[in-house]
GROMACS .gro file of C-alpha atoms in nm:
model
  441
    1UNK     CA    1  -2.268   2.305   1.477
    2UNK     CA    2  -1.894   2.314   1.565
    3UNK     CA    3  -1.743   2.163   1.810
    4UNK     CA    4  -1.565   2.384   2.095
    5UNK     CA    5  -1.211   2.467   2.020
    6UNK     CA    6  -0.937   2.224   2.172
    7UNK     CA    7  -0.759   2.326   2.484
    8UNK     CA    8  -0.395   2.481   2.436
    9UNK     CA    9  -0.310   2.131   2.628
   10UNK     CA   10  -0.512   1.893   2.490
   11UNK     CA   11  -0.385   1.537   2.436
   12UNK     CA   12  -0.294   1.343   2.130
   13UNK     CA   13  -0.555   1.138   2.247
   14UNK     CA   14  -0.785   1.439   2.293
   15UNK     CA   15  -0.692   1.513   1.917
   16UNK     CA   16  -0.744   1.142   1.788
   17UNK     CA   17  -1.132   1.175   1.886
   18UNK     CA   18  -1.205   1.459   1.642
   19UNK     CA   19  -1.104   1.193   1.352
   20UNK     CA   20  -1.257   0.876   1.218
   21UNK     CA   21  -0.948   0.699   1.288
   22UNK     CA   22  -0.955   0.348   1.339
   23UNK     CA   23  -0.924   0.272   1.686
   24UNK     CA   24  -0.728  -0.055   1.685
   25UNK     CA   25  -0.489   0.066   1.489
   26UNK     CA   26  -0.170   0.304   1.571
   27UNK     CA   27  -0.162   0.551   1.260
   28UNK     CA   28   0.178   0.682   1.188
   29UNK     CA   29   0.124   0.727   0.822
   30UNK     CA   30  -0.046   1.048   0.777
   31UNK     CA   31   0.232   1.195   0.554
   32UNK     CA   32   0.069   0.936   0.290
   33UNK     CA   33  -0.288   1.005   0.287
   34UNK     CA   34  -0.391   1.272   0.539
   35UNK     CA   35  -0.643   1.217   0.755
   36UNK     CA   36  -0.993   1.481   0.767
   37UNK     CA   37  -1.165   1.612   1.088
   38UNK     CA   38  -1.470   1.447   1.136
   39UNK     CA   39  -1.642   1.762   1.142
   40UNK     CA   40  -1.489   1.876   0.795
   41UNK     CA   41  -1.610   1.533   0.648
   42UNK     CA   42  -1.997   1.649   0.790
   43UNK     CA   43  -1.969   1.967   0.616
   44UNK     CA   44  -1.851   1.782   0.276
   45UNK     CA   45  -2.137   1.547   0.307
   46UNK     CA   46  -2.369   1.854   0.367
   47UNK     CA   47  -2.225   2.029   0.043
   48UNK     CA   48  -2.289   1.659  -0.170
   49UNK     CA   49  -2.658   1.613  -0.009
   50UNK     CA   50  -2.732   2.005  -0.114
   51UNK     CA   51  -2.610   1.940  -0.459
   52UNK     CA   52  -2.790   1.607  -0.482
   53UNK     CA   53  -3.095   1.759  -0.426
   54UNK     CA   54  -3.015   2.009  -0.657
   55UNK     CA   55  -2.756   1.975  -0.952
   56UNK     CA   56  -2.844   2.197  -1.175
   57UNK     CA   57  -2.845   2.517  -0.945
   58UNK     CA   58  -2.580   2.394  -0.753
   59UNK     CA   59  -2.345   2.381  -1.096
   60UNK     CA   60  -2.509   2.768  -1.157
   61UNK     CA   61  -2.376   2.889  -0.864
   62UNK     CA   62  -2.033   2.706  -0.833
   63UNK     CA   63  -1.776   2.871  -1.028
   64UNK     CA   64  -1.844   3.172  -0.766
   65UNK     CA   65  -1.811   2.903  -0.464
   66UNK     CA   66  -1.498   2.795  -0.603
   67UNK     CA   67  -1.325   3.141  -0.646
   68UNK     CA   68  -1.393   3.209  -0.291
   69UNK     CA   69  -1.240   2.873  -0.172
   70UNK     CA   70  -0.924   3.011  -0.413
   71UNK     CA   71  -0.934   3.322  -0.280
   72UNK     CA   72  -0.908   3.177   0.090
   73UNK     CA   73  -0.639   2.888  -0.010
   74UNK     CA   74  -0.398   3.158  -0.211
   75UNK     CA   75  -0.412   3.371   0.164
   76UNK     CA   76  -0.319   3.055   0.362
   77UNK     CA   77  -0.045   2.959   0.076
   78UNK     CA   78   0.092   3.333   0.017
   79UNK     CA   79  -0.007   3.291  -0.322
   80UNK     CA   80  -0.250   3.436  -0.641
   81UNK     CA   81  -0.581   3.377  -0.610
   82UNK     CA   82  -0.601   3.381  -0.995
   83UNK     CA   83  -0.300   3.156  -1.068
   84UNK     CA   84  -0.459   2.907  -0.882
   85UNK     CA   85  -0.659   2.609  -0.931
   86UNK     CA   86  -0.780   2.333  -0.792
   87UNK     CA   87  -0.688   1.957  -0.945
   88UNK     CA   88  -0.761   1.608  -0.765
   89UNK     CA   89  -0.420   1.531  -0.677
   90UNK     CA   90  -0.084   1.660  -0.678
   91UNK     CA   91  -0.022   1.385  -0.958
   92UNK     CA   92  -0.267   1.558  -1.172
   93UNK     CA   93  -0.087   1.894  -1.112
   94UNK     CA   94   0.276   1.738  -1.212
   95UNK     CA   95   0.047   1.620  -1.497
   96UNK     CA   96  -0.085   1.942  -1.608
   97UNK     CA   97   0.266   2.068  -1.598
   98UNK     CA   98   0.478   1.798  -1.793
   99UNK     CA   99   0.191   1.832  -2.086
  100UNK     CA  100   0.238   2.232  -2.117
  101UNK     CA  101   0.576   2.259  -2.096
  102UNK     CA  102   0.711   2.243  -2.496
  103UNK     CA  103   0.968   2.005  -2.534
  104UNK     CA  104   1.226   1.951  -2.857
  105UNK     CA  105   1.441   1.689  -2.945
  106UNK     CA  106   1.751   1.725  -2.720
  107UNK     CA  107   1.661   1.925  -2.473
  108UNK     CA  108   1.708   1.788  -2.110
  109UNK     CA  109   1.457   1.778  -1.819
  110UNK     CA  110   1.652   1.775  -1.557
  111UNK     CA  111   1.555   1.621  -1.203
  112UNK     CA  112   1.705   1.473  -0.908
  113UNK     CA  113   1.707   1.086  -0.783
  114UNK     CA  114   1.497   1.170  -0.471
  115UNK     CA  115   1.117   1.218  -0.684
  116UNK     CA  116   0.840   1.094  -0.663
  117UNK     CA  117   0.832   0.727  -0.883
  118UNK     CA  118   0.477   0.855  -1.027
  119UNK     CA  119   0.601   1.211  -1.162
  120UNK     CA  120   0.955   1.061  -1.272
  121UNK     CA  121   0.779   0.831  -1.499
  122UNK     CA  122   0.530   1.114  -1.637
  123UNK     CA  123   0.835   1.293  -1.737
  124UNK     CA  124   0.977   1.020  -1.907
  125UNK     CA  125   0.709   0.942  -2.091
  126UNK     CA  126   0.691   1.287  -2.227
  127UNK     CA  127   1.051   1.260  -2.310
  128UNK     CA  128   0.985   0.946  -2.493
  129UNK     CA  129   0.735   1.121  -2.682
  130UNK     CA  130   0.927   1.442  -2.772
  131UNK     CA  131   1.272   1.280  -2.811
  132UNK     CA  132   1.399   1.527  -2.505
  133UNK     CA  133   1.648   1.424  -2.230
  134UNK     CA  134   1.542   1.328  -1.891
  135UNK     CA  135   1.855   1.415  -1.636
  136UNK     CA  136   1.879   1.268  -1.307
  137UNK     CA  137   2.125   1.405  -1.072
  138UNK     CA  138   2.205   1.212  -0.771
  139UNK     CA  139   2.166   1.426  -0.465
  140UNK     CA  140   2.429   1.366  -0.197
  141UNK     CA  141   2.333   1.238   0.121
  142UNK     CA  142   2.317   1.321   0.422
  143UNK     CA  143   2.133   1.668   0.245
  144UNK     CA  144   2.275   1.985   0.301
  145UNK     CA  145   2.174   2.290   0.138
  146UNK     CA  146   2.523   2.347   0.017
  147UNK     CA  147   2.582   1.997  -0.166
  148UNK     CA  148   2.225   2.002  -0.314
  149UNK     CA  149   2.279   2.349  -0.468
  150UNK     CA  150   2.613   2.260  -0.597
  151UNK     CA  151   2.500   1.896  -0.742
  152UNK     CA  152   2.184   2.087  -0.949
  153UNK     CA  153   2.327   2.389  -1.044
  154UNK     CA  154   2.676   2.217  -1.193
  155UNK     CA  155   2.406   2.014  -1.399
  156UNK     CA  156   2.227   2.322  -1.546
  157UNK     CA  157   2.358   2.355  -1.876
  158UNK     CA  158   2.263   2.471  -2.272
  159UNK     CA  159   2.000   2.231  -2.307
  160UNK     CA  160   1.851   2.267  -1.974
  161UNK     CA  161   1.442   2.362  -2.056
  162UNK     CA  162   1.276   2.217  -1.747
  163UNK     CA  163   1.393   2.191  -1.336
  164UNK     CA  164   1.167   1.914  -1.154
  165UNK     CA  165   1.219   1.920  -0.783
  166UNK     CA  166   1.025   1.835  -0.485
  167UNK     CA  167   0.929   2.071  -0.170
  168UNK     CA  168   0.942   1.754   0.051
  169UNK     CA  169   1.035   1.445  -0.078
  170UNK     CA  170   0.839   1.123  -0.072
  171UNK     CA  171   1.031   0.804   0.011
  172UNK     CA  172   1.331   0.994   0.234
  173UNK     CA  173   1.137   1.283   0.400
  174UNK     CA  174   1.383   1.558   0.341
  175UNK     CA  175   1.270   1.894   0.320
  176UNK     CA  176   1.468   2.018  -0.011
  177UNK     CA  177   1.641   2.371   0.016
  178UNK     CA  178   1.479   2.476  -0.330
  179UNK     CA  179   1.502   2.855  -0.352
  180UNK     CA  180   1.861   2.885  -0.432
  181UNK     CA  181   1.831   2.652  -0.746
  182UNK     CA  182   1.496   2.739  -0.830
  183UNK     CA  183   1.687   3.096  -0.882
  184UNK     CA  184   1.946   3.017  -1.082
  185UNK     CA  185   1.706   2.796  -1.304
  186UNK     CA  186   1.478   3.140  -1.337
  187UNK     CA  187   1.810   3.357  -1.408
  188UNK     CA  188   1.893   3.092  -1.686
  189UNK     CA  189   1.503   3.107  -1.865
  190UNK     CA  190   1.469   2.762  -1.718
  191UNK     CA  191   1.109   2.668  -1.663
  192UNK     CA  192   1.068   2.544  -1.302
  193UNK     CA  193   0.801   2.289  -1.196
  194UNK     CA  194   0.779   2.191  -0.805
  195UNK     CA  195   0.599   1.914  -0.672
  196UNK     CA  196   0.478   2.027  -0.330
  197UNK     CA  197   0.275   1.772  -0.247
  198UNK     CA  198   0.346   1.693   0.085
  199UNK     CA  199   0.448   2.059   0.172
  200UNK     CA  200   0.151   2.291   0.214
  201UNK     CA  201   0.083   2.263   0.632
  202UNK     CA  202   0.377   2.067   0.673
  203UNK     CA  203   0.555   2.147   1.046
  204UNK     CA  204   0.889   2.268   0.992
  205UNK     CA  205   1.231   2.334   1.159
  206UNK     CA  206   1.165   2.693   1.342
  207UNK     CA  207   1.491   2.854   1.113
  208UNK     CA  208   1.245   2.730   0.808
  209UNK     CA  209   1.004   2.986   0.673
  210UNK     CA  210   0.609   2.866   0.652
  211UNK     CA  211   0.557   2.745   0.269
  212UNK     CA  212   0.504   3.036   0.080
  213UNK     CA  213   0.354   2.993  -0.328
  214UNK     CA  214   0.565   3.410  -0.429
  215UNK     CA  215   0.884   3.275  -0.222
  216UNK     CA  216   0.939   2.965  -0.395
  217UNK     CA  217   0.813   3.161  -0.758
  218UNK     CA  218   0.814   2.818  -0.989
  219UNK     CA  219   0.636   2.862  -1.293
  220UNK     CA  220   0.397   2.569  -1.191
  221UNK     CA  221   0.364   2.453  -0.811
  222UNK     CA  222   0.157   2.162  -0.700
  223UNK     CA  223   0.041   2.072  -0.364
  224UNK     CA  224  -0.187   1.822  -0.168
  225UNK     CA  225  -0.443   1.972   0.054
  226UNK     CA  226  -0.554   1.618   0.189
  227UNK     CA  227  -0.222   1.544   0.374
  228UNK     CA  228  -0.092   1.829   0.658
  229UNK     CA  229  -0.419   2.061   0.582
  230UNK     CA  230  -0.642   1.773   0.661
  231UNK     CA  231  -0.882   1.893   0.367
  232UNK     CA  232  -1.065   1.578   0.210
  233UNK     CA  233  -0.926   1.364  -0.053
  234UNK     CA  234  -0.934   1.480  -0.335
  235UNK     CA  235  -0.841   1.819  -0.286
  236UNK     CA  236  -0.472   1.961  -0.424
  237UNK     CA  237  -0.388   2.240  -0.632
  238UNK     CA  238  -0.148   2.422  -0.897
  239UNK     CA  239  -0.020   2.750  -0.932
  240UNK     CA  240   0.071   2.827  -1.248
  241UNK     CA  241   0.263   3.200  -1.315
  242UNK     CA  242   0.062   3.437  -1.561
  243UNK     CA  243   0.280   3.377  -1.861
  244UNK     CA  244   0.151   3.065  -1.841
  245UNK     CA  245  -0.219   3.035  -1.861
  246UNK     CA  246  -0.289   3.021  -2.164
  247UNK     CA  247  -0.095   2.763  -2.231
  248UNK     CA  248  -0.178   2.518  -1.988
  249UNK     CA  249  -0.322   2.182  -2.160
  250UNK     CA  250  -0.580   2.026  -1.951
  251UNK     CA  251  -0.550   1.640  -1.890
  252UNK     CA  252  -0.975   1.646  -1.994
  253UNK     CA  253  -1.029   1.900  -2.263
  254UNK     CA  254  -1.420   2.023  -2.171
  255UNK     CA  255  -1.612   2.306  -2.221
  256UNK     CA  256  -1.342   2.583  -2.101
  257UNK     CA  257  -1.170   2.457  -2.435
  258UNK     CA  258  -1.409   2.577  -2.691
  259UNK     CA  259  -1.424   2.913  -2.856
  260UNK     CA  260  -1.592   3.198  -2.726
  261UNK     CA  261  -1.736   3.351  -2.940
  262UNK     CA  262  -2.029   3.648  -2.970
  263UNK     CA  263  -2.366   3.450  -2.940
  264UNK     CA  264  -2.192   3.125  -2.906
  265UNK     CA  265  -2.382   2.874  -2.697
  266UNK     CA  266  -2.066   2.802  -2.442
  267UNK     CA  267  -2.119   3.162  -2.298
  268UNK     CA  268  -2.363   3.042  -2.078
  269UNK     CA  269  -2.130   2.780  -1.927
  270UNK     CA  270  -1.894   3.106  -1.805
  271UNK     CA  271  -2.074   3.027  -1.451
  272UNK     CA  272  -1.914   2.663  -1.482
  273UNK     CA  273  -1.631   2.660  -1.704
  274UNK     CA  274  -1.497   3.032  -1.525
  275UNK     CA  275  -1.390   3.346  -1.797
  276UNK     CA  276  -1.018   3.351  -1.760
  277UNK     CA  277  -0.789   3.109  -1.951
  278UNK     CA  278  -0.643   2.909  -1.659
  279UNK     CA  279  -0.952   2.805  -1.475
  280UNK     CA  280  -1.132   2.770  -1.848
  281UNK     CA  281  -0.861   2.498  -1.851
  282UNK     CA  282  -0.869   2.347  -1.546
  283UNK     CA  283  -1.210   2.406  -1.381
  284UNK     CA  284  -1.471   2.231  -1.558
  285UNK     CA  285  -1.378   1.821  -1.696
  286UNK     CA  286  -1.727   1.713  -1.725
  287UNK     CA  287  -2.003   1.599  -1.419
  288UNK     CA  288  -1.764   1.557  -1.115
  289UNK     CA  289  -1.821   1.581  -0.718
  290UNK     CA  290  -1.659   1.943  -0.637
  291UNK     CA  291  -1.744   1.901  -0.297
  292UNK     CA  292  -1.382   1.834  -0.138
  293UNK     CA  293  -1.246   2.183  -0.323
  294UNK     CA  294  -1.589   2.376  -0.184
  295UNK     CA  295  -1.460   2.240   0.196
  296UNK     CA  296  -1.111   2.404   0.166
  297UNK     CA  297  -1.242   2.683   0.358
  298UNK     CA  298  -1.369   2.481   0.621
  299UNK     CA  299  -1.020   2.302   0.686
  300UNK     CA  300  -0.909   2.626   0.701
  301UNK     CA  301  -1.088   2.739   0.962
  302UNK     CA  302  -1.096   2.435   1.157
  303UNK     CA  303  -0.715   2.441   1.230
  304UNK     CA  304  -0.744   2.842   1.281
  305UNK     CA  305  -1.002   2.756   1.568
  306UNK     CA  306  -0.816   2.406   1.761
  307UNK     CA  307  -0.467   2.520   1.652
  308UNK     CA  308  -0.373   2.871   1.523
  309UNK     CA  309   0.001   2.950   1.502
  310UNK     CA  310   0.135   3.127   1.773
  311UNK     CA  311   0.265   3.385   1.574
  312UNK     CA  312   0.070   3.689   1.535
  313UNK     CA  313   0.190   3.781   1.152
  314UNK     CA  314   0.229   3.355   1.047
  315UNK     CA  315   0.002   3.314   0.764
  316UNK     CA  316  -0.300   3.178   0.788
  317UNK     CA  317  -0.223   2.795   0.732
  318UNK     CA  318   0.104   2.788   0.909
  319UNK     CA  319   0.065   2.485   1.179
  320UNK     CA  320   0.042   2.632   1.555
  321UNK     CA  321   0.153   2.499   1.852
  322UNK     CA  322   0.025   2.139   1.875
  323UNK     CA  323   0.163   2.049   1.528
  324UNK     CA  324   0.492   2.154   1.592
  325UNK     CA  325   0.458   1.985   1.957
  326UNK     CA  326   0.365   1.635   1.703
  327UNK     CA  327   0.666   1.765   1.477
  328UNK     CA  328   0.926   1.782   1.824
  329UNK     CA  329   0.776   1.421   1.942
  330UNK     CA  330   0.929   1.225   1.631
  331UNK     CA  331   1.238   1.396   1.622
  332UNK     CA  332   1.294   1.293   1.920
  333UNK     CA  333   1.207   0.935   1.829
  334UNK     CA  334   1.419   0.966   1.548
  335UNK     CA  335   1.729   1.099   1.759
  336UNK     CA  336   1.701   0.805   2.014
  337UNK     CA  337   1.670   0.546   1.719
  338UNK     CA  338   2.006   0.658   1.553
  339UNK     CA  339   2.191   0.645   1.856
  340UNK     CA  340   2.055   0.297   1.945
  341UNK     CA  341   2.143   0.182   1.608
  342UNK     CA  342   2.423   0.332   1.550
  343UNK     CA  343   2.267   0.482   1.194
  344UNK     CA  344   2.320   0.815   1.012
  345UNK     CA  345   2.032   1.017   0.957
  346UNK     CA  346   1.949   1.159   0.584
  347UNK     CA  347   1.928   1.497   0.700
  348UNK     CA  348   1.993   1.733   1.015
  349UNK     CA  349   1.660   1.823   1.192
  350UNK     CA  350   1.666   2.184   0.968
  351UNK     CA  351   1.554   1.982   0.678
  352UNK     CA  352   1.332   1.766   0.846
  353UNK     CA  353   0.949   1.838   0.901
  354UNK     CA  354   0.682   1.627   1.097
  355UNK     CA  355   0.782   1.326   0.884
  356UNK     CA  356   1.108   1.152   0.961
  357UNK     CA  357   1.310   0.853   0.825
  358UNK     CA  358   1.428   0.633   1.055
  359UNK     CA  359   1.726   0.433   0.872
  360UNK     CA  360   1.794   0.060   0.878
  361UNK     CA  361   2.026  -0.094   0.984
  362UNK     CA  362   2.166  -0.433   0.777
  363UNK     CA  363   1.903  -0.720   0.940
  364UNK     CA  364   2.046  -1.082   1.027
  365UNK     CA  365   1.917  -1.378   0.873
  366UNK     CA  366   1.833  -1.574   1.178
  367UNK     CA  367   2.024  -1.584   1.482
  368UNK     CA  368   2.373  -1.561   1.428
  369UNK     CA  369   2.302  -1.510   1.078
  370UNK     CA  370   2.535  -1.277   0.838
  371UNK     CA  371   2.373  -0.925   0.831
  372UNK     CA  372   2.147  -0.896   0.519
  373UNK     CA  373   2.078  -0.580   0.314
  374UNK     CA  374   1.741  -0.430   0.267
  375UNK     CA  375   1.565  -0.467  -0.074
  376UNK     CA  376   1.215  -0.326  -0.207
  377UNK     CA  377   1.076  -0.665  -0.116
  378UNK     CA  378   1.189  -0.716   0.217
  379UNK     CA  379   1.101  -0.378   0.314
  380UNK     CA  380   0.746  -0.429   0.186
  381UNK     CA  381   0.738  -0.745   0.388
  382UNK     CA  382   0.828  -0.512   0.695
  383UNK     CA  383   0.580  -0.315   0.658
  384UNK     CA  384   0.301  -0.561   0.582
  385UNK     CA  385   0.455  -0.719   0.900
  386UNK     CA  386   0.388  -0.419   1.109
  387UNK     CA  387  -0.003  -0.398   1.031
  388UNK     CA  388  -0.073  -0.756   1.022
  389UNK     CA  389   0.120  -0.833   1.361
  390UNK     CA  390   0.115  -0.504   1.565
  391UNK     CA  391  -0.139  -0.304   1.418
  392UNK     CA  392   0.086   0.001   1.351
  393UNK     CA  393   0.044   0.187   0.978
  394UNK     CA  394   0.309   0.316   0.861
  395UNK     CA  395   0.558   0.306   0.546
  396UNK     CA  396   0.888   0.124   0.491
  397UNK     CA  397   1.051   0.290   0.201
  398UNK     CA  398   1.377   0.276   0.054
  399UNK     CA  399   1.655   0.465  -0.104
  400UNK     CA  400   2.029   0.401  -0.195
  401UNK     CA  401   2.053   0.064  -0.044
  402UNK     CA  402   1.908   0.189   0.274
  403UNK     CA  403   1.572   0.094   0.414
  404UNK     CA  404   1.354   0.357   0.580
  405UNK     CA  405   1.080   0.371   0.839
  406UNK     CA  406   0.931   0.692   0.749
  407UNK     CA  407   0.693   0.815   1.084
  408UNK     CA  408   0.440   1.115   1.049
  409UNK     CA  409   0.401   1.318   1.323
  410UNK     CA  410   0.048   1.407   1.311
  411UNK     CA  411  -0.128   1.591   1.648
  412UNK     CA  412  -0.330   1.282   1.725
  413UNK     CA  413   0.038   1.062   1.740
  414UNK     CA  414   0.115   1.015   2.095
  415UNK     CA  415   0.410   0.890   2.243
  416UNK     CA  416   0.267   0.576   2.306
  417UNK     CA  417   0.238   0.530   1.938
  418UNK     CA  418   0.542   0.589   1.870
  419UNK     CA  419   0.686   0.358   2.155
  420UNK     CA  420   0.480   0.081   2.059
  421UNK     CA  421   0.644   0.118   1.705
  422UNK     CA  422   1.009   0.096   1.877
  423UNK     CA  423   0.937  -0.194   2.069
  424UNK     CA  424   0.768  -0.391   1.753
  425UNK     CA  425   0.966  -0.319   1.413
  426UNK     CA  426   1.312  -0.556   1.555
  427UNK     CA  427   1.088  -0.839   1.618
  428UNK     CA  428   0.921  -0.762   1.281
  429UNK     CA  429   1.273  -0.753   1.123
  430UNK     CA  430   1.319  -1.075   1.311
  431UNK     CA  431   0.991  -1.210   1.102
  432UNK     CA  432   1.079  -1.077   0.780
  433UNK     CA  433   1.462  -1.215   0.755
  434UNK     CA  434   1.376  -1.575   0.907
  435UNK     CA  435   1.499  -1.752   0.640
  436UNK     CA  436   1.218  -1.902   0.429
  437UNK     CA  437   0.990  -1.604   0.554
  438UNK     CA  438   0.934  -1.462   0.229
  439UNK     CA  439   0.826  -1.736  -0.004
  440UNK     CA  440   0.577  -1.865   0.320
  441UNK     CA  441   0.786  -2.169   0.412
   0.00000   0.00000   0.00000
């Protein structure tokens, strides 16, 4: 049965109690892994007890569940039902995308310096392979629309077959301004592949339009459902434009990948595999739990009953008043940090959703110790520091030198949360820099 729908005022505390959050802990790193509504996680163990009991029918019947679940996410995404499918991760969708792309000897992939380590490294493995050019253009910083533009589209050139960007990226938080490079790539026959995973539901800056699958228009778009949707893990997606389809190479080549053919045996796998060349592709890789893709729908309608947008004509999963009340909460942490710090942001608030970096300064090494700068290991220290001795999640990343604390500002993130983290990450600096601190002594 469903729970009743959150007040219009309902707490972050209110909010917390319809997860499975850990109680102890303060959980500020939702932009990583999501978190799912208790009640969405009953339904996905309800779809995974009906198709233990049984398989067979439930595999009969699922290529028709599974449309309608597409057919519901392509509404809340503005995008084509039929272009889409669904894939475990966003990983996998970069994946899918990097192996049907054709790629020659000199020609250049070309990328910026603010990706995602994971798809970075699929892409130069694939250049490795193919003897192609990956290009990695620095991106200014702090991000404007204006430099970022200018910095891509002076790197466009002859050779130019493939334009990687992120929506929103990983490490630094920045919400990219994509569509005016993604349409000079398109007006060049540039192939463009965006890596949306932390975009889809994301709160953004109010002069920011809701993500939208025909706005952006990349030839393949990938996306997490488990992060700012709240779906269950294991649910992302790509959208791959018609040309396309039948070209996509699946990372598991099944049953969607053999001939069909008049009498053949693999026509009565249609109900599995699906009849058009994309989801033939992408659907069916062998005996898998589908149940996190069936839910989708459920998410959906979850936020559209606690939090629908306020906006009459928003689409469907645009976040509603709550979310962008989380989204306000660590701005405003973030504005009071670099003024107490005396640090420059990465980005003005327009390119900044419910995810913020909160920059670094230089630490000392003990009191009265020269200032020290941040390094991969020192900023995994911090935030192995902030678990272990104040029970706060979250992610220390870096970028350029600089050290980041990046904070998510999901709905169940009160201010208390985010106080407790302002009070605890000097002293945690204070831990990490003692000299001797990180070799134990």
């Amino acid at each position: 049965m469903d729970a009743p729908a959150l007040a219009a005022d309902c707490s972050p505390v209110d909010w917390r109690r319809r997860f499975l959050l850990h109680p102890s802990l303060v959980p500020l790193n939702h932009g990583s892994f999501g978190a799912c509504p208790a009640e969405v996680m009953d339904h996905v163990q309800a779809l995974q007890r009906e198709a233990e009991a049984d398989l067979s029918g439930h595999y009969a019947q699922v290529g028709e569940r599974l449309a309608s679940a597409r057919t519901r996410l392509a509404e809340a995404l503005d995008g084509q039902a039929d272009s889409l499918a669904f894939v475990p991760n966003a990983t996998t969708g970069v994946q899918v995308a990097v192996d049907s792309v054709p790629l020659q000897p000199g020609d250049e992939v070309l990328t910026t310096d603010l990706e995602y380590g994971a798809c970075l490294a699929q892409w130069a493995r694939r250049c490795a392979e193919t003897g192609a050019v990956l290009r990695v253009v620095l991106v200014p910083l702090p991000l404007t629309e204006a430099g970022f533009t200018e910095a891509l589209t002076a790197a466009l050139g002859p050779r130019t077959r493939v334009l990687f960007a992120s929506a929103v990226t990983s490490a630094t938080a920045l919400v990219l301004p994509l569509t005016p490079i993604l349409a000079a790539a398109r007006a060049a026959g540039v192939t463009t592949v965006v890596d949306a995973a932390h975009a889809p539901g994301l709160p953004l800056h109010a002069g920011q339009p809701a993500f939208s699958l025909r706005r952006l228009g990349a030839d393949f778009c990938t996306g997490n459902l488990h992060k700012w949707i709240c779906a269950p893990k294991g649910a992302a997606f790509l959208h791959v434009a018609p040309r396309w389809h039948a070209r996509v190479r699946p990372p598991v080549a099944s049953w969607g990948q053999v001939p069909r053919t008049p009498g053949a045996a693999v026509l009565a796998l249609d109900a599995i595999t699906g009849n058009d060349a994309l989801q033939r592709a992408l659907q069916w890789q062998g005996t898998r739990d589908l149940s996190a893709f069936l839910a989708v729908p459920a998410v959906l309608d979850w936020w559209r009953r606690h939090d629908p947008p306020a906006a009459a004509d928003a689409p469907p999963a645009a976040p509603g008043p709550a979310r962008e009340d989380a989204r306000a909460r660590v701005l405003a942490l973030l504005e009071r940090h670099v003024k107490r710090w005396n640090e420059i942001p990465l980005a003005a608030s327009t390119h900044l959703g419910a995810m913020v970096p909160l920059p670094l300064p230089p630490w000392p090494a003990g009191p009265g110790g020269e200032p020290q700068a941040w390094t991969g290991e020192t900023a995994a220290a911090l935030q192995q520091r902030l678990r272990d001795d104040h029970g706060i999640v979250v992610p220390v990343t870096t970028h350029g030198g600089r050290a980041f604390i990046r904070v998510s500002g999901a709905v169940y993130v009160s201010e208390d949360d985010l106080q407790r983290l302002e009070a605890a990450w000097p002293a945690a600096c204070d831990a990490v820099f003692r000299p001797g601190a990180l070799h134990g002594e």
